[in-house]
Short mmCIF file of C-alpha atoms in Angstrom, two decimals:
data_model
loop_
_atom_site.label_atom_id
_atom_site.label_comp_id
_atom_site.label_asym_id
_atom_site.label_seq_id
_atom_site.Cartn_x
_atom_site.Cartn_y
_atom_site.Cartn_z
CA MET A 257 -3.59 -51.73 134.47
CA MET A 258 -3.30 -50.06 131.07
CA ASN A 259 -7.06 -49.85 130.69
CA ARG A 260 -7.44 -48.34 134.15
CA LYS A 261 -4.91 -45.62 133.31
CA LEU A 262 -6.73 -44.90 130.07
CA LEU A 263 -10.04 -44.71 131.94
CA GLN A 264 -8.52 -42.23 134.38
CA GLN A 265 -7.30 -40.08 131.50
CA VAL A 266 -10.71 -40.18 129.81
CA PHE A 267 -12.30 -39.16 133.12
CA PHE A 268 -9.82 -36.27 133.50
CA PHE A 269 -10.44 -35.18 129.95
CA ILE A 270 -14.22 -35.12 130.47
CA LEU A 271 -13.79 -33.28 133.77
CA LEU A 272 -11.40 -30.68 132.32
CA SER A 273 -13.65 -30.22 129.27
CA ALA A 274 -16.64 -29.65 131.53
CA LEU A 275 -14.63 -27.12 133.57
CA LEU A 276 -13.51 -25.39 130.38
CA TRP A 277 -17.08 -24.99 129.13
CA ILE A 278 -18.25 -23.83 132.59
CA ALA A 279 -15.46 -21.22 132.48
CA TYR A 280 -16.68 -20.30 128.99
CA SER A 281 -20.22 -19.67 130.34
CA PHE A 282 -18.81 -17.42 133.08
CA CYS A 283 -16.66 -15.56 130.55
CA ILE A 284 -19.66 -14.81 128.34
CA TYR A 285 -20.88 -12.07 130.69
CA TYR A 286 -17.45 -10.38 130.83
CA VAL A 287 -17.10 -10.76 127.07
CA LYS A 288 -20.25 -8.67 126.62
CA VAL A 289 -18.93 -6.01 128.97
CA LEU A 290 -15.49 -5.93 127.33
CA THR A 291 -16.97 -5.87 123.81
CA LEU A 292 -19.08 -2.84 124.71
CA GLU A 293 -16.04 -1.19 126.27
CA VAL A 294 -14.09 -1.64 123.01
CA LEU A 295 -16.99 -0.33 120.91
CA HIS A 296 -17.31 2.81 123.01
CA ALA A 297 -13.56 3.43 123.31
CA ASN A 298 -11.64 5.89 121.20
CA PRO A 299 -9.45 3.83 118.76
CA SER A 300 -6.54 6.25 119.19
CA SER A 301 -6.63 6.14 123.00
CA LYS A 302 -3.89 4.23 124.80
CA GLY A 303 -4.57 0.93 126.56
CA TRP A 304 -5.82 -2.53 125.73
CA THR A 305 -8.82 -1.29 123.69
CA SER A 306 -6.48 0.30 121.14
CA TRP A 307 -4.86 -3.13 120.68
CA MET A 308 -8.24 -4.50 119.71
CA TYR A 309 -8.47 -1.87 116.98
CA GLU A 310 -4.99 -2.93 115.82
CA LEU A 311 -6.06 -6.57 115.70
CA TYR A 312 -9.43 -5.79 114.11
CA PRO A 313 -8.77 -2.68 111.99
CA ARG A 314 -12.17 -2.87 110.28
CA LEU A 315 -13.87 -2.41 113.64
CA GLN A 316 -13.37 1.34 113.34
CA THR A 317 -15.86 1.45 110.47
CA GLU A 318 -18.00 -1.58 111.23
CA LYS A 319 -18.96 -0.30 114.68
CA TRP A 320 -20.98 2.45 112.99
CA ARG A 321 -22.73 -0.03 110.69
CA PHE A 322 -23.79 -2.85 112.98
CA ASN A 323 -25.46 -2.98 116.37
CA GLU A 324 -23.86 -4.24 119.57
CA THR A 325 -25.46 -7.71 119.26
CA PHE A 326 -23.49 -8.29 116.05
CA PHE A 327 -20.15 -7.68 117.78
CA ILE A 328 -21.11 -9.64 120.89
CA SER A 329 -21.90 -12.63 118.67
CA LYS A 330 -18.47 -12.26 117.01
CA THR A 331 -16.69 -12.13 120.38
CA LYS A 332 -18.63 -15.21 121.47
CA GLN A 333 -17.40 -16.94 118.31
CA VAL A 334 -13.78 -16.14 119.21
CA LEU A 335 -14.41 -17.48 122.70
CA ILE A 336 -16.03 -20.69 121.40
CA ARG A 337 -13.18 -21.28 118.94
CA SER A 338 -10.57 -20.58 121.64
CA THR A 339 -12.29 -22.93 124.10
CA MET A 340 -12.43 -25.69 121.49
CA SER A 341 -8.73 -25.18 120.71
CA ILE A 342 -7.77 -25.35 124.39
CA GLN A 343 -9.88 -28.51 124.72
CA LEU A 344 -7.98 -29.98 121.77
CA ILE A 345 -4.60 -29.08 123.29
CA VAL A 346 -5.66 -30.54 126.67
CA GLY A 347 -6.80 -33.73 124.90
CA VAL A 348 -3.54 -34.11 122.99
CA TYR A 349 -1.53 -33.49 126.18
CA LEU A 350 -3.53 -36.01 128.28
CA PHE A 351 -3.42 -38.73 125.62
CA ARG A 352 0.10 -37.88 124.43
CA SER A 353 1.40 -41.37 125.16
CA TYR A 354 -1.21 -42.81 122.77
CA LEU A 355 -1.26 -39.98 120.24
CA ILE A 356 2.24 -38.62 119.75
CA GLU A 357 3.87 -41.75 118.31
CA PRO A 358 1.05 -42.67 115.88
CA LEU A 359 0.78 -39.00 114.86
CA ARG A 360 4.53 -38.75 114.30
CA ALA A 361 4.52 -42.03 112.33
CA THR A 362 1.61 -40.83 110.17
CA TYR A 363 3.29 -37.45 109.69
CA ASP A 364 6.61 -39.08 108.73
CA ARG A 365 4.88 -41.43 106.31
CA ARG A 366 3.15 -38.45 104.66
CA ILE A 367 6.20 -36.19 104.37
CA GLN A 368 8.79 -38.86 103.57
CA VAL A 369 8.08 -38.72 99.90
CA ASN A 370 10.19 -37.88 96.88
CA ILE A 371 9.59 -36.34 93.52
CA GLN A 372 11.55 -37.03 90.37
CA ARG A 373 14.07 -34.32 89.55
CA LYS A 374 12.86 -34.12 85.94
CA PHE A 375 9.59 -32.52 87.16
CA ILE A 376 11.29 -29.60 88.98
CA PRO A 377 11.79 -27.33 85.92
CA ILE A 378 8.13 -27.83 84.89
CA ILE A 379 6.76 -27.12 88.39
CA THR A 380 9.05 -24.09 88.74
CA LEU A 381 8.05 -22.74 85.33
CA LEU A 382 4.32 -23.20 86.04
CA LEU A 383 4.46 -21.66 89.53
CA TYR A 384 6.42 -18.57 88.52
CA THR A 385 4.32 -18.15 85.37
CA CYS A 386 1.32 -17.97 87.73
CA LEU A 387 3.13 -15.27 89.69
CA ALA A 388 4.08 -13.43 86.50
CA LEU A 389 0.42 -13.48 85.37
CA VAL A 390 -0.53 -11.80 88.65
CA VAL A 391 2.22 -9.15 88.81
CA TYR A 392 3.25 -8.36 85.21
CA ASN A 393 1.18 -5.17 85.36
CA ALA A 394 2.30 -4.24 88.89
CA ILE A 395 4.08 -0.99 88.09
CA LEU A 396 0.96 0.39 86.37
CA GLU A 397 -1.11 -0.64 89.39
CA PHE A 398 1.42 1.02 91.72
CA LYS A 399 1.45 4.25 89.70
CA ALA A 400 -2.33 4.35 89.65
CA LEU A 401 -2.43 3.76 93.39
CA MET A 402 -0.29 6.87 93.94
CA PHE A 403 -3.52 8.85 93.47
CA PHE A 404 -4.82 7.12 96.58
CA ALA A 405 -1.66 7.59 98.68
CA PRO A 406 -3.39 9.86 101.26
CA PHE A 407 -5.81 7.02 102.02
CA TYR A 408 -3.01 4.47 102.56
CA LYS A 409 -3.61 2.91 105.99
CA PRO A 410 -1.75 -0.39 106.36
CA ALA A 411 -2.97 -2.95 108.85
CA GLY A 412 -1.08 -5.55 110.90
CA ILE A 413 2.40 -6.37 109.63
CA GLY A 414 2.01 -3.68 106.95
CA LYS A 415 2.48 -1.05 109.65
CA LEU A 416 5.93 -2.46 110.35
CA LEU A 417 7.08 -3.34 106.84
CA LEU A 418 5.59 -0.45 104.87
CA PRO A 419 4.21 2.22 107.21
CA VAL A 420 3.82 4.93 104.52
CA PHE A 421 2.96 4.72 100.85
CA PRO A 422 6.35 4.36 99.12
CA PRO A 423 7.74 6.89 96.63
CA ILE A 424 7.98 6.00 92.93
CA SER A 425 11.66 4.93 93.22
CA ILE A 426 10.76 2.26 95.83
CA LEU A 427 7.77 1.16 93.73
CA TRP A 428 10.08 0.61 90.73
CA PHE A 429 12.54 -1.23 92.99
CA ILE A 430 9.77 -3.62 94.18
CA TYR A 431 8.63 -4.11 90.58
CA PHE A 432 12.18 -4.92 89.39
CA ALA A 433 12.66 -7.25 92.38
CA LEU A 434 9.47 -9.09 91.37
CA ILE A 435 10.19 -9.40 87.66
CA GLY A 436 13.93 -9.96 88.16
CA SER A 437 13.43 -12.71 90.72
CA ILE A 438 10.83 -14.48 88.56
CA ALA A 439 13.23 -14.43 85.58
CA SER A 440 16.13 -15.59 87.79
CA VAL A 441 14.15 -18.51 89.25
CA ILE A 442 13.18 -19.70 85.78
CA LEU A 443 16.51 -19.10 84.04
CA LEU A 444 19.38 -19.37 86.57
CA PRO A 445 20.73 -22.70 87.90
CA LYS A 446 20.79 -21.72 91.62
CA LYS A 447 17.18 -20.89 92.24
CA TRP A 448 16.33 -20.91 95.93
CA ILE A 449 17.69 -17.42 96.72
CA ALA A 450 15.81 -15.87 93.80
CA ALA A 451 12.70 -17.81 94.86
CA SER A 452 12.99 -16.39 98.40
CA LEU A 453 13.37 -12.88 96.98
CA ALA A 454 10.29 -13.44 94.78
CA ALA A 455 8.29 -14.44 97.89
CA VAL A 456 9.39 -11.32 99.80
CA ALA A 457 8.73 -9.06 96.80
CA PHE A 458 5.26 -10.60 96.40
CA ILE A 459 4.53 -9.88 100.07
CA TYR A 460 5.48 -6.23 99.46
CA TYR A 461 3.35 -6.17 96.30
CA GLN A 462 0.34 -7.22 98.38
CA LEU A 463 1.16 -4.77 101.18
CA ILE A 464 0.95 -1.93 98.64
CA LEU A 465 -2.16 -3.30 96.95
CA PHE A 466 -4.01 -4.07 100.18
CA GLY A 467 -2.63 -1.19 102.25
CA PHE A 468 -5.96 0.57 102.18
CA GLY A 469 -7.37 -1.14 105.23
CA LYS A 470 -8.54 -4.41 103.69
CA TYR A 471 -6.47 -7.49 102.90
CA ASP A 472 -7.82 -9.60 100.09
CA HIS A 473 -7.39 -13.37 100.21
CA GLY A 474 -7.31 -13.82 96.43
CA PHE A 475 -3.57 -14.52 96.50
CA SER A 476 -3.41 -16.53 99.76
CA THR A 477 -2.69 -19.99 98.42
CA LEU A 478 -0.20 -18.61 95.88
CA THR A 479 1.53 -16.75 98.74
CA TYR A 480 1.74 -19.94 100.82
CA ALA A 481 3.20 -21.79 97.83
CA LEU A 482 5.76 -19.05 97.16
CA LEU A 483 6.83 -18.93 100.81
CA ILE A 484 7.31 -22.71 101.04
CA TYR A 485 8.68 -23.47 97.56
CA PRO A 486 12.20 -22.03 98.25
CA PHE A 487 12.67 -24.83 100.83
CA PHE A 488 12.00 -27.36 98.07
CA LEU A 489 14.47 -25.70 95.70
CA TRP A 490 17.05 -25.46 98.50
CA GLU A 491 16.82 -29.22 99.12
CA SER A 492 16.89 -30.00 95.40
CA GLU A 493 20.11 -28.00 94.98
CA LYS A 494 21.91 -29.85 97.79
CA SER A 495 22.34 -33.06 95.79
CA ASN A 496 22.20 -34.37 92.25
CA ASP A 497 20.06 -37.44 92.98
CA ASP A 498 17.36 -38.39 90.49
CA VAL A 499 14.77 -37.91 93.21
CA VAL A 500 14.33 -34.97 95.58
CA PRO A 501 12.66 -34.90 99.03
CA ALA A 502 9.19 -33.46 98.51
CA TRP A 503 7.98 -32.67 102.06
CA SER A 504 7.62 -29.01 101.06
CA ILE A 505 5.41 -29.96 98.11
CA VAL A 506 3.25 -31.97 100.54
CA LEU A 507 3.12 -28.95 102.88
CA ILE A 508 1.97 -26.73 100.00
CA GLN A 509 -0.76 -29.29 99.22
CA TRP A 510 -1.86 -29.25 102.89
CA MET A 511 -1.94 -25.45 103.00
CA ILE A 512 -4.10 -25.31 99.86
CA CYS A 513 -6.49 -27.91 101.25
CA LEU A 514 -6.62 -26.17 104.63
CA ALA A 515 -7.43 -22.84 102.99
CA TYR A 516 -10.51 -24.38 101.35
CA PHE A 517 -11.41 -26.20 104.55
CA TYR A 518 -11.26 -22.97 106.57
CA CYS A 519 -13.51 -21.28 103.96
CA GLY A 520 -16.14 -23.98 104.54
CA LEU A 521 -15.62 -24.05 108.30
CA GLU A 522 -16.01 -20.24 108.54
CA LYS A 523 -19.39 -20.49 106.84
CA ILE A 524 -20.56 -23.23 109.22
CA PHE A 525 -19.25 -21.47 112.33
CA THR A 526 -20.42 -17.99 111.33
CA SER A 527 -23.83 -18.76 109.85
CA GLY A 528 -24.59 -22.42 110.64
CA ILE A 529 -27.05 -24.20 108.39
CA TYR A 530 -28.65 -20.84 107.64
CA TRP A 531 -25.88 -20.32 105.09
CA PHE A 532 -27.30 -22.86 102.68
CA ALA A 533 -30.85 -23.26 104.05
CA SER A 534 -31.80 -19.60 103.42
CA ASP A 535 -31.84 -17.30 100.40
CA ASN A 536 -28.28 -16.30 101.24
CA LEU A 537 -26.69 -16.98 97.85
CA GLN A 538 -29.57 -15.16 96.15
CA GLN A 539 -28.87 -12.08 98.27
CA HIS A 540 -25.16 -12.18 97.44
CA LEU A 541 -26.03 -12.50 93.74
CA LEU A 542 -28.41 -9.54 93.90
CA ILE A 543 -25.79 -7.38 95.65
CA HIS A 544 -23.05 -8.16 93.14
CA GLU A 545 -25.34 -7.46 90.18
CA THR A 546 -23.62 -9.44 87.40
CA SER A 547 -25.93 -10.27 84.49
CA LEU A 548 -25.51 -14.05 84.92
CA GLY A 549 -25.83 -13.76 88.71
CA LEU A 550 -29.11 -11.86 88.45
CA LYS A 551 -30.51 -14.58 86.16
CA LEU A 552 -29.45 -17.30 88.60
CA ALA A 553 -30.94 -15.39 91.57
CA SER A 554 -34.43 -16.01 90.18
CA HIS A 555 -33.99 -19.80 90.65
CA ALA A 556 -34.36 -20.26 94.42
CA MET A 557 -33.98 -24.05 94.55
CA LEU A 558 -30.92 -24.03 92.30
CA CYS A 559 -29.32 -21.41 94.58
CA LYS A 560 -29.90 -23.65 97.63
CA ILE A 561 -28.38 -26.66 95.85
CA LEU A 562 -25.36 -24.60 94.77
CA SER A 563 -24.90 -23.24 98.33
CA PHE A 564 -24.85 -26.78 99.66
CA GLY A 565 -22.43 -27.79 96.90
CA VAL A 566 -20.04 -24.94 97.81
CA ILE A 567 -19.87 -26.00 101.48
CA LEU A 568 -19.47 -29.66 100.52
CA LEU A 569 -16.67 -28.83 98.07
CA GLN A 570 -14.79 -26.60 100.51
CA LEU A 571 -15.02 -29.01 103.43
CA SER A 572 -14.12 -32.01 101.25
CA PHE A 573 -10.72 -30.53 100.38
CA ILE A 574 -9.42 -31.62 103.80
CA LEU A 575 -9.76 -35.25 102.64
CA LEU A 576 -7.57 -34.72 99.58
CA PRO A 577 -4.17 -35.31 101.30
CA PHE A 578 -5.51 -38.65 102.57
CA GLN A 579 -7.30 -39.79 99.44
CA LYS A 580 -5.40 -38.71 96.33
CA ARG A 581 -8.06 -40.00 93.96
CA LEU A 582 -10.38 -37.22 95.14
CA ALA A 583 -8.19 -34.90 93.05
CA TYR A 584 -10.06 -36.13 89.95
CA ILE A 585 -13.28 -34.68 91.40
CA LEU A 586 -12.17 -31.81 93.64
CA LEU A 587 -9.73 -30.05 91.31
CA PRO A 588 -12.13 -29.77 88.32
CA ALA A 589 -14.92 -28.83 90.76
CA GLY A 590 -12.65 -26.18 92.28
CA PHE A 591 -11.88 -24.77 88.84
CA ILE A 592 -15.61 -24.57 88.05
CA PHE A 593 -16.29 -22.99 91.46
CA HIS A 594 -13.73 -20.20 90.93
CA SER A 595 -14.86 -19.55 87.36
CA ALA A 596 -18.47 -19.40 88.56
CA SER A 597 -17.51 -17.03 91.42
CA TRP A 598 -15.98 -14.73 88.82
CA LEU A 599 -18.97 -14.87 86.48
CA LEU A 600 -21.67 -14.73 89.15
CA LEU A 601 -20.15 -12.65 91.95
CA ASP A 602 -17.35 -10.79 90.17
CA ALA A 603 -14.86 -12.39 92.61
CA GLY A 604 -11.40 -13.01 91.12
CA GLY A 605 -10.78 -12.97 87.40
CA LEU A 606 -10.37 -15.10 84.29
CA PHE A 607 -7.12 -16.41 85.73
CA ASN A 608 -7.39 -17.23 89.41
CA PRO A 609 -4.22 -18.16 91.39
CA TRP A 610 -6.41 -20.42 93.57
CA TRP A 611 -6.68 -22.88 90.69
CA GLY A 612 -3.24 -21.92 89.40
CA VAL A 613 -1.65 -23.62 92.42
CA TYR A 614 -3.49 -26.89 91.68
CA LEU A 615 -0.29 -27.63 89.73
CA PHE A 616 1.12 -29.04 92.98
CA PHE A 617 -1.35 -31.92 92.76
CA LEU A 618 -0.45 -32.84 89.20
CA PHE A 619 2.95 -34.48 89.70
CA PRO A 620 3.37 -37.96 91.22
CA LEU A 621 5.08 -38.27 94.60
CA GLN A 622 6.68 -41.54 95.61
CA SER A 623 7.28 -42.93 99.07
CA GLN A 624 10.93 -42.87 100.19
CA GLU A 625 10.66 -46.55 101.07
CA THR A 626 10.18 -47.38 97.40
CA LYS A 627 13.19 -45.29 96.39
CA MET B 109 19.38 -29.36 110.16
CA THR B 110 17.30 -30.61 107.23
CA THR B 111 15.44 -32.97 109.55
CA ASN B 112 14.64 -30.10 111.92
CA ILE B 113 13.40 -27.92 109.07
CA ARG B 114 11.11 -30.75 107.94
CA TYR B 115 9.36 -30.48 111.30
CA ILE B 116 9.68 -26.79 112.17
CA VAL B 117 8.47 -25.30 108.86
CA PRO B 118 5.27 -27.40 108.58
CA PHE B 119 4.53 -26.85 112.29
CA PHE B 120 4.92 -23.08 111.87
CA PHE B 121 2.72 -22.91 108.76
CA LEU B 122 0.00 -25.19 110.15
CA ILE B 123 -0.23 -23.27 113.45
CA MET B 124 -0.14 -19.89 111.74
CA SER B 125 -2.94 -20.92 109.39
CA PHE B 126 -5.07 -21.91 112.41
CA ILE B 127 -4.65 -18.70 114.45
CA PRO B 128 -6.62 -16.39 112.07
CA PHE B 129 -9.48 -18.90 112.22
CA ILE B 130 -9.57 -18.74 116.03
CA LEU B 131 -9.10 -14.97 116.32
CA MET B 132 -11.32 -14.27 113.31
CA THR B 133 -8.91 -11.77 111.82
CA ASP B 134 -6.21 -11.68 109.17
CA LEU B 135 -2.61 -12.00 110.29
CA PHE B 136 -1.17 -11.31 106.88
CA PRO B 137 0.16 -13.33 105.06
CA PHE B 138 -1.96 -15.82 107.00
CA MET B 139 -5.59 -15.08 106.31
CA ARG B 140 -9.01 -15.65 107.76
CA PHE B 141 -11.20 -16.99 104.97
CA GLY B 142 -14.43 -15.29 105.94
CA MET B 143 -15.45 -13.94 102.52
CA PHE B 144 -19.15 -14.65 101.91
CA ALA B 145 -19.34 -16.52 105.26
CA GLU B 146 -21.75 -13.98 106.67
CA THR B 147 -25.42 -14.40 105.83
CA VAL B 148 -27.01 -11.34 104.28
CA GLN B 149 -29.76 -10.35 106.70
CA SER B 150 -29.45 -6.80 108.00
CA THR B 151 -29.59 -3.58 106.00
CA PRO B 152 -25.87 -2.71 106.40
CA GLN B 153 -25.04 -6.00 104.71
CA LYS B 154 -27.18 -5.01 101.73
CA GLU B 155 -25.50 -1.71 100.98
CA LYS B 156 -22.78 -0.63 98.62
CA PHE B 157 -21.18 2.53 97.38
CA SER B 158 -20.82 3.44 93.76
CA LEU B 159 -18.26 5.95 92.51
CA GLN B 160 -19.30 7.38 89.17
CA ILE B 161 -17.81 9.99 86.85
CA HIS B 162 -20.30 12.20 85.08
CA LEU B 163 -18.80 12.87 81.62
CA PRO B 164 -19.32 16.13 79.70
CA ASN B 165 -21.42 14.20 77.13
CA GLY B 166 -23.98 13.44 79.84
CA ARG B 167 -23.08 9.77 80.32
CA ASN B 168 -21.94 8.24 83.64
CA GLU B 169 -18.87 5.98 83.88
CA SER B 170 -17.79 3.88 86.86
CA LEU B 171 -14.51 5.14 88.38
CA SER B 172 -13.20 1.57 88.61
CA GLU B 173 -13.40 1.25 84.81
CA ARG B 174 -10.42 3.60 84.60
CA GLN B 175 -6.96 2.17 85.34
CA ILE B 176 -6.85 3.31 88.97
CA GLY B 177 -5.15 0.33 90.64
CA LEU B 178 -8.07 -0.34 92.98
CA ASP B 179 -10.85 -2.73 92.11
CA GLU B 180 -14.56 -2.18 92.75
CA SER B 181 -14.55 -3.91 96.15
CA HIS B 182 -11.64 -1.79 97.46
CA LEU B 183 -13.24 1.42 96.20
CA ASN B 184 -16.48 0.38 97.86
CA TYR B 185 -14.58 -0.33 101.08
CA LEU B 186 -12.78 3.03 101.02
CA ALA B 187 -15.98 4.98 100.37
CA ARG B 188 -17.74 3.08 103.14
CA THR B 189 -14.89 3.72 105.60
CA TYR B 190 -14.85 7.46 104.96
CA PHE B 191 -18.65 7.68 104.92
CA TYR B 192 -19.08 5.99 108.30
CA ASN B 193 -16.19 7.94 109.83
CA HIS B 194 -17.86 11.18 108.65
CA GLU B 195 -14.96 12.01 106.32
CA LEU B 196 -16.59 11.42 102.94
CA ASP B 197 -16.04 15.03 101.88
CA PHE B 198 -12.29 14.72 102.52
CA PHE B 199 -12.28 11.50 100.47
CA ALA B 200 -14.30 12.93 97.60
CA VAL B 201 -12.54 16.30 97.42
CA HIS B 202 -9.14 14.61 97.40
CA LEU B 203 -10.21 12.24 94.63
CA LYS B 204 -11.31 15.25 92.59
CA LYS B 205 -7.98 16.98 93.14
CA SER B 206 -5.87 13.88 92.54
CA GLY B 207 -5.94 14.14 88.76
CA LEU B 208 -8.06 11.03 88.24
CA LEU B 209 -10.82 13.19 86.75
CA LYS B 210 -10.48 15.48 83.77
CA LYS B 211 -11.78 19.04 83.58
CA LYS B 212 -15.58 19.32 83.33
CA GLU B 213 -16.01 15.81 84.76
CA ARG B 214 -18.05 15.45 87.95
CA LEU B 215 -17.52 12.90 90.70
CA ILE B 216 -20.70 11.30 91.98
CA ILE B 217 -20.73 9.05 95.05
CA ILE B 218 -23.92 7.02 95.45
CA HIS B 219 -25.02 5.02 98.49
CA LYS B 220 -27.13 2.06 97.35
CA THR B 221 -29.28 -0.10 99.61
CA LEU B 222 -31.02 -3.27 98.47
CA GLU B 223 -34.68 -3.36 99.51
CA GLY B 224 -36.33 -6.54 98.33
CA ASN B 225 -35.15 -6.84 94.74
CA GLN B 226 -34.82 -3.10 94.19
CA TRP B 227 -31.94 -0.73 94.87
CA LYS B 228 -32.64 2.48 96.74
CA GLN B 229 -30.10 5.19 95.90
CA ASP B 230 -28.87 8.25 97.79
CA ILE B 231 -26.44 10.68 96.19
CA LEU B 232 -23.84 11.56 98.82
CA PHE B 233 -21.53 13.71 96.71
CA ASP B 234 -21.93 15.37 93.33
CA GLN B 235 -19.36 17.98 92.30
#
């Protein structure tokens, strides 16, 4: 009886998947039409096309640079990714009786971990030192950016939170909020409020820095860590036990691993095997024109091997939460990757917050069952 | 409440990290990680803009070498945006007036395109 029900569900899943992909094929034609409509629309006109320019602010410039085929291929990508996501949701819903309980059990096993209280001051100090290294110079950056105030054009949430370039008094306020909250988290006993303020101030710091039409993902993993870490401090301040629930530390680890995984997945989805089978890395090296990069660009085979290595490294990060020992390989490899990106492609700097947040993998977590 | 937070917060973060991947756009602070994902094939992908200051002693200095708050990639992005929206003169004239340049210094904006292994250069602004 059970097997028959399962067979029925498998049949439904295959049928619904087939219908989904047939719907996708029908949508392709309309996608082309709608894409062209967006490209030929005035960004400031009212209606649904203006929403597309809100969602994709770079479209306003890119539509003059690339031909229509480029944008149609991008829209197809969104459609493919959406169809796959719907298929996943349908699958989870149909097989919920088999999936939900094991998934919940696995999830509980993963997040029901503790960390020893003695590690909290070290983790806190390391995390907020990372933040301090990024923002210590913020007021000078803000003042310099005042020259560019007429070109300030925030995108997305920036339009709501910081619609115009702030005056100097607000810039000083954000700077003091940043530095003050970092000092408070490190020095004061009750930390979670200061940690929340630091996260908000860091968001505002990035809104100012990236308010010129282009968000940079150099601080992404640090931002995730700063947004989640106050939950950890909040739980740690609720009791005086020797161990503290560490689900938020696990979540930070997942977010870091997912960020790398998405980097790899984007390359596969956007460019396929062409990303590492072509002279792609060589071209990137030539465009960025660093002295070391130009030397490397003359070694075609080495560039192909490195391209393959980058994809392998980025995709492998998704395995790290399940196989902790991979940290011995992936974290040093990640450090080398970021340092090489800086030297070869001028991406990032000597200190890169992407490897700064590896600190969350350095401290042992113990299962709550072994408490 | 703690138990709820242990489920709600991870669910929120995991979903929000997935949406930029599907929509292929940044939903700050949740980002799409598409940097370097594109293969370099067409000419527009092989171009960049260079903002130089011509000093009175005859030497050229990159604008990004001065403490201006924006790095090279953001300057390149701004110049590209104003160039393709036919507003480069507004951009350049404002930069000149902003006080970033001293007297007798000239702002030069160069459009560079990679052809083979060589860069082809066009001077877009020189005042």
